[in-house]
CSV table of C-alpha atoms in Angstrom, one decimal:
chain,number,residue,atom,x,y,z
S,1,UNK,CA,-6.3,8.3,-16.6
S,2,UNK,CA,-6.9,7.3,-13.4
S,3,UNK,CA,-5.1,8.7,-10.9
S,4,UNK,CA,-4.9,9.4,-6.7
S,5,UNK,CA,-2.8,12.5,-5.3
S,6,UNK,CA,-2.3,13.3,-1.8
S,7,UNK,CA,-1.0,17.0,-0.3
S,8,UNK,CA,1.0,17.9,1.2
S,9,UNK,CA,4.2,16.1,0.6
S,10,UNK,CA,5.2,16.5,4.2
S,11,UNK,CA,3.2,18.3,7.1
S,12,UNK,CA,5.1,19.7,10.2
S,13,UNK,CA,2.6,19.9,13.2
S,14,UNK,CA,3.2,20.8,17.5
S,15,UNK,CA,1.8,18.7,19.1
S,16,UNK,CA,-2.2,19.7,19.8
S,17,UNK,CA,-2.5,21.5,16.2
S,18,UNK,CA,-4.8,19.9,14.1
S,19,UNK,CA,-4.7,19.5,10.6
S,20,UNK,CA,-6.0,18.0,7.5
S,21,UNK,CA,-4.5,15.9,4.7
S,22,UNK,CA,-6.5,15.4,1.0
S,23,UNK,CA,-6.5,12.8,-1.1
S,24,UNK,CA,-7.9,13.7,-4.4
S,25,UNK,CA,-8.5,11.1,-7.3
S,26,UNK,CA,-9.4,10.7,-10.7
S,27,UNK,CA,-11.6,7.3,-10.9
S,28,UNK,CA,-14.7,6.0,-13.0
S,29,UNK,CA,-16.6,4.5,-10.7
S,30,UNK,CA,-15.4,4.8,-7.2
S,31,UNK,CA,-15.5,1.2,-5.5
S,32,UNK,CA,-13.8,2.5,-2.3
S,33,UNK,CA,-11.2,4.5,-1.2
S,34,UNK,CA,-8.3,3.4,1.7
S,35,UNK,CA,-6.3,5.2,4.0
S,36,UNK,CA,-3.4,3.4,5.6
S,37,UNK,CA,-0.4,4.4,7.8
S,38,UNK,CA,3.1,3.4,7.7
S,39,UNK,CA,5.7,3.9,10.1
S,40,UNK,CA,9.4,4.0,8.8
S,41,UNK,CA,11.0,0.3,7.9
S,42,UNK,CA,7.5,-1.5,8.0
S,43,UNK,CA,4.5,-2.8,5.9
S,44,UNK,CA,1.3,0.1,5.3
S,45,UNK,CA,-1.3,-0.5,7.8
S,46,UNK,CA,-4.8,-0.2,7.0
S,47,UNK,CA,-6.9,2.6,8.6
S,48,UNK,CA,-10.2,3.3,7.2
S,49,UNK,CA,-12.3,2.5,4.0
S,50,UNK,CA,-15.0,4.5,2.5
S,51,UNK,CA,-17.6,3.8,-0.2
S,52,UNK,CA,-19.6,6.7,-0.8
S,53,UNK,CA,-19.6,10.6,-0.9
S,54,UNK,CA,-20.6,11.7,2.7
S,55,UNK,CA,-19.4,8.7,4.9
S,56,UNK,CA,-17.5,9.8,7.9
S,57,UNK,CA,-15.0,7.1,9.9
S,58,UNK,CA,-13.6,8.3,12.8
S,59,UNK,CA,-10.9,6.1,14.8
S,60,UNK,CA,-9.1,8.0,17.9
S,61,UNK,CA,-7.8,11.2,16.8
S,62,UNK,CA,-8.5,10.7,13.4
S,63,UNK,CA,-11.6,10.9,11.4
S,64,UNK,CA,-11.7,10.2,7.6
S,65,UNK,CA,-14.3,11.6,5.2
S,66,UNK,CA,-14.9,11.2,1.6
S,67,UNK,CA,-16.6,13.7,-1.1
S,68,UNK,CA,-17.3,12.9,-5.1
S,69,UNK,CA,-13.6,14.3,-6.1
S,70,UNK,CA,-11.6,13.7,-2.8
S,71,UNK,CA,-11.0,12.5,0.5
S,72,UNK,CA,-9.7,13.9,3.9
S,73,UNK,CA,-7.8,12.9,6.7
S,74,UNK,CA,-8.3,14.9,9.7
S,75,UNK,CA,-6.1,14.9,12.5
S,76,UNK,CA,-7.4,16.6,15.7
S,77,UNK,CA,-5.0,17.1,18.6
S,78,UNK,CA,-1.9,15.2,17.2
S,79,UNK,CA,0.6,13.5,19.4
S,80,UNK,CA,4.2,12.6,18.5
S,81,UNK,CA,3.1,9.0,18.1
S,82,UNK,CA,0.7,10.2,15.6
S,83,UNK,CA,3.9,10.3,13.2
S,84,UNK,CA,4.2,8.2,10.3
S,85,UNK,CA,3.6,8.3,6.3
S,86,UNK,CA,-0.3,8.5,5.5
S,87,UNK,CA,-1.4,6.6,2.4
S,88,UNK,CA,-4.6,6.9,0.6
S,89,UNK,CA,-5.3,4.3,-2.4
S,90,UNK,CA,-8.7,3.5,-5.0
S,91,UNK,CA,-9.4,0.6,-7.1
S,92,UNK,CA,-9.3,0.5,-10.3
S,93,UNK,CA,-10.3,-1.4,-13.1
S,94,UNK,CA,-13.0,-3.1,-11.8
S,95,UNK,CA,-11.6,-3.0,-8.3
S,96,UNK,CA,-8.9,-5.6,-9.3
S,97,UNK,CA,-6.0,-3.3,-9.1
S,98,UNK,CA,-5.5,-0.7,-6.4
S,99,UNK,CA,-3.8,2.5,-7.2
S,100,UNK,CA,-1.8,4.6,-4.6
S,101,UNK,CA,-1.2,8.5,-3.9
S,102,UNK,CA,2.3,9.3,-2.9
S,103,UNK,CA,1.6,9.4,0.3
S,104,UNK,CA,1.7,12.5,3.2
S,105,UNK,CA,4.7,12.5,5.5
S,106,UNK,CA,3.7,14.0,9.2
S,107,UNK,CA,5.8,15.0,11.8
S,108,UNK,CA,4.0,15.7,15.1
S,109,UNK,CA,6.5,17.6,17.2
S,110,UNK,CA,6.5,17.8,21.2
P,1,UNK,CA,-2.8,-16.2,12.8
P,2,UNK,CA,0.3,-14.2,11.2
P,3,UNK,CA,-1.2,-12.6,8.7
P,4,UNK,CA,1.1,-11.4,5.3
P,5,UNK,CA,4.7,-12.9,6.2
P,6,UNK,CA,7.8,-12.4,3.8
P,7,UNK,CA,11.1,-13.7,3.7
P,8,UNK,CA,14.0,-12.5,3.7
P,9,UNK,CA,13.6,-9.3,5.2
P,10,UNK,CA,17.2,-8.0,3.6
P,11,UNK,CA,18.8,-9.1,0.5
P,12,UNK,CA,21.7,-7.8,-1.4
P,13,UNK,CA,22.7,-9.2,-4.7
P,14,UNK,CA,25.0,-8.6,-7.8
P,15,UNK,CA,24.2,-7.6,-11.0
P,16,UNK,CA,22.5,-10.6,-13.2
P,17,UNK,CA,21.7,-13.2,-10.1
P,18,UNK,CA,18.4,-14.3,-9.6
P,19,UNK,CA,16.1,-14.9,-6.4
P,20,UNK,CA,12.7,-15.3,-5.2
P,21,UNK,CA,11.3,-13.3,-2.7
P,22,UNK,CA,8.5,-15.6,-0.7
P,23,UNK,CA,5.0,-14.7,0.6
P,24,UNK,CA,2.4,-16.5,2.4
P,25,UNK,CA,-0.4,-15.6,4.0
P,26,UNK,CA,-2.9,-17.2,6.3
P,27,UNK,CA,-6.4,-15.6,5.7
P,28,UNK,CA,-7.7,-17.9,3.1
P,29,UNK,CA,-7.4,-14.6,0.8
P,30,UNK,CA,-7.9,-14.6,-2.9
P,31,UNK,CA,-6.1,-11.5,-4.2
P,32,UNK,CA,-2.7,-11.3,-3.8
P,33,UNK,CA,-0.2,-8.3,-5.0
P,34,UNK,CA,3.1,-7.3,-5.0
P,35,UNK,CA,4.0,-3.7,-5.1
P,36,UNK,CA,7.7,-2.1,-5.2
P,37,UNK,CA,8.1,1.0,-2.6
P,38,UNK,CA,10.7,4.2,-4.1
P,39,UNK,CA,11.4,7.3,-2.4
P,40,UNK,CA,9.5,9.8,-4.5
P,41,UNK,CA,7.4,7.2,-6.4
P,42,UNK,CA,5.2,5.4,-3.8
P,43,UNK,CA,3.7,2.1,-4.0
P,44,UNK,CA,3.9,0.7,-7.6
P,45,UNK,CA,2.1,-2.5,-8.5
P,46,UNK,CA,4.2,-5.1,-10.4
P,47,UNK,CA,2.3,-8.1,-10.2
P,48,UNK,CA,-0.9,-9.5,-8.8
P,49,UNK,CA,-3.2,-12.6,-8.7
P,50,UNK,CA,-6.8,-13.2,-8.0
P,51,UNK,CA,-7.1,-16.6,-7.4
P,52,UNK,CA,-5.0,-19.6,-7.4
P,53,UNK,CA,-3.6,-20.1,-10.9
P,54,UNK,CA,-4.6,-16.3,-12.4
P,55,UNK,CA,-2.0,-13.4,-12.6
P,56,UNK,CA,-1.9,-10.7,-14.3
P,57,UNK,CA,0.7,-7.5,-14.7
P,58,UNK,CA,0.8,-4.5,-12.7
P,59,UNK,CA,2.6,-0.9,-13.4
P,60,UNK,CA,5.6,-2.1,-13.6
P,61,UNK,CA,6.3,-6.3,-13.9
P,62,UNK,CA,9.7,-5.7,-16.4
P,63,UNK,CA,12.2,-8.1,-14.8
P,64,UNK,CA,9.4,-10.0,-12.3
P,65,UNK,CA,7.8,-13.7,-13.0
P,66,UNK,CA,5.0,-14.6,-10.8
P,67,UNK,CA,3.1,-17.5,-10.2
P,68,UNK,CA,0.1,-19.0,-7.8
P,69,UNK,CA,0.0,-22.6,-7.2
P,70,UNK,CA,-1.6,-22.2,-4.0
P,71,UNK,CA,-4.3,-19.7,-2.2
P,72,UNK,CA,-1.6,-19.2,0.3
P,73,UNK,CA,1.7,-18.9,-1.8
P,74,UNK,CA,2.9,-15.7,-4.2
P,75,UNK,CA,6.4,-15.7,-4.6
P,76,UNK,CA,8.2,-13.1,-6.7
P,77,UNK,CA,11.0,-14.0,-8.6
P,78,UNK,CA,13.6,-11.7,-10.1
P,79,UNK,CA,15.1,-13.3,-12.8
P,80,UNK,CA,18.8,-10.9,-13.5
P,81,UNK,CA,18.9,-8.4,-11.3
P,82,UNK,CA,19.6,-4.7,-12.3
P,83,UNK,CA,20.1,-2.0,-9.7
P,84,UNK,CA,17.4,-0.4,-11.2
P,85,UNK,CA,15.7,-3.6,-8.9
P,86,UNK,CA,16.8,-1.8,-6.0
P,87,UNK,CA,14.0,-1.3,-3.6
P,88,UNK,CA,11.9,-2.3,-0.9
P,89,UNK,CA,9.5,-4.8,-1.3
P,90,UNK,CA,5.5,-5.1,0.2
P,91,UNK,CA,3.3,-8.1,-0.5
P,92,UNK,CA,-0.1,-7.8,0.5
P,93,UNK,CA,-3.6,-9.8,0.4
P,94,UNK,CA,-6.8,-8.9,0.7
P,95,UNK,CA,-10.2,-11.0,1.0
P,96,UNK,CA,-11.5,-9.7,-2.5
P,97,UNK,CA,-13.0,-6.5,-3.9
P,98,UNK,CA,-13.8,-4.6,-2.6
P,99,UNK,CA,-12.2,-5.3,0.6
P,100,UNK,CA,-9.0,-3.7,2.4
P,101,UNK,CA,-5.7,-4.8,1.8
P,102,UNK,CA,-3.2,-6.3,4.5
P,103,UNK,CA,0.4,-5.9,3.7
P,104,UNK,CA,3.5,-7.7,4.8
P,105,UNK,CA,6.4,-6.6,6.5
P,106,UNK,CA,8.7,-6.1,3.3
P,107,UNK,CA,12.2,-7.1,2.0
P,108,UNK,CA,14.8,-4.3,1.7
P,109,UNK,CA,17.0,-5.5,-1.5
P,110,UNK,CA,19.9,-3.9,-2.8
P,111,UNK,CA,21.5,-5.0,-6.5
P,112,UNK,CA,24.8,-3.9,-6.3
């Protein structure tokens, strides 16, 4: 079954301590994998995309890579505005549906 | 442009009435989904289309119609609603596969 889990649940950080979230997934045939961010009351907003095992996208503090089994979010010297619910998602089915991991809840504290 | 819009942004309803939820967007994009958001469950798909004229069902379209007359238009109608309906509410577009997907700002909508 195909299938796209993120961990942790929630992630508690100071402000300055970097972290990582995964993204693990259960596809045939990766076409892509998404991250996106969402900030409480509004629509996801897309981050990165990946296509293949060993591609690396960086954007301000946070850099995205991408093996055969999983995917990780790294987040290097957080700040508070770095805050929000962290989504990663796969198609599937010949890339006509997407499938979404729970997501991972961060709190950057001052 | 505006991107993924959706109106109405809150809705609250009884038991049994029916709405539509509207979505438009203004990339010239050919997919077009609609996903439900529940604490706990994430972002389920209930409905989607990949073209104007083709939809098909998502994870969970018990309850929803669709339909795409136009490349800009999905609306989402509930049909009676159940407070099992209650939820918030993304539409999002994307150019095709396998290309990112933009989403909307959501509607909030309680069935009382």
């Amino acid at each position: 079954e195909d299938q796209v889990t993120q961990s942790p649940e929630a992630l508690r950080l100071q402000e300055g301590e970097s972290s990582s979230l995964n993204c693990s997934y259960t596809v045939s045939g990766l076409r892509g994998l998404f991250w996106y961010r969402q900030d409480p009351g509004k629509g996801p907003e897309f981050l990165f995309t990946l296509y293949s095992a060993g591609e690396e996208k960086e954007k301000e503090r946070l850099k995205a890579t991408l093996t055969k089994k999983e995917s990780f979010l790294h987040i290097t010297a957080p700040k508070p505005e770095d805050s929000a619910t962290y989504l990663c998602c796969v198609p599937i089915q010949g890339a006509q549906k997407l499938v979404f991991g729970q997501g991972t809840r961060l709190t950057i504290n001052p | 442009n505006a991107g993924v819009t959706q109106t109405p942004k809150f809705q609250v309803l009884k038991t049994g009435q029916s709405m539509t939820l509207q979505c438009a967007q203004d990339m010239n994009h050919e997919y077009m989904s609609w996903y439900r958001q529940d604490p706990g469950m994430g972002l389920r798909l209930i409905h989607y289309s990949v073209g104007a004229g083709i939809t098909d069902q998502g994870e969970v379209p018990n309850g929803y119609n669709v339909s795409r007359s136009t490349t800009e238009d999905f609306p989402l109608r509930l049909l009676s609603a159940a407070p099992s309906q209650t939820s918030v509410y993304f539409c999002a577009s994307r150019r095709g596969q396998p290309y990112e997907q933009y989403f909307g700002p959501g509607t909030r909508l309680t069935v009382t």
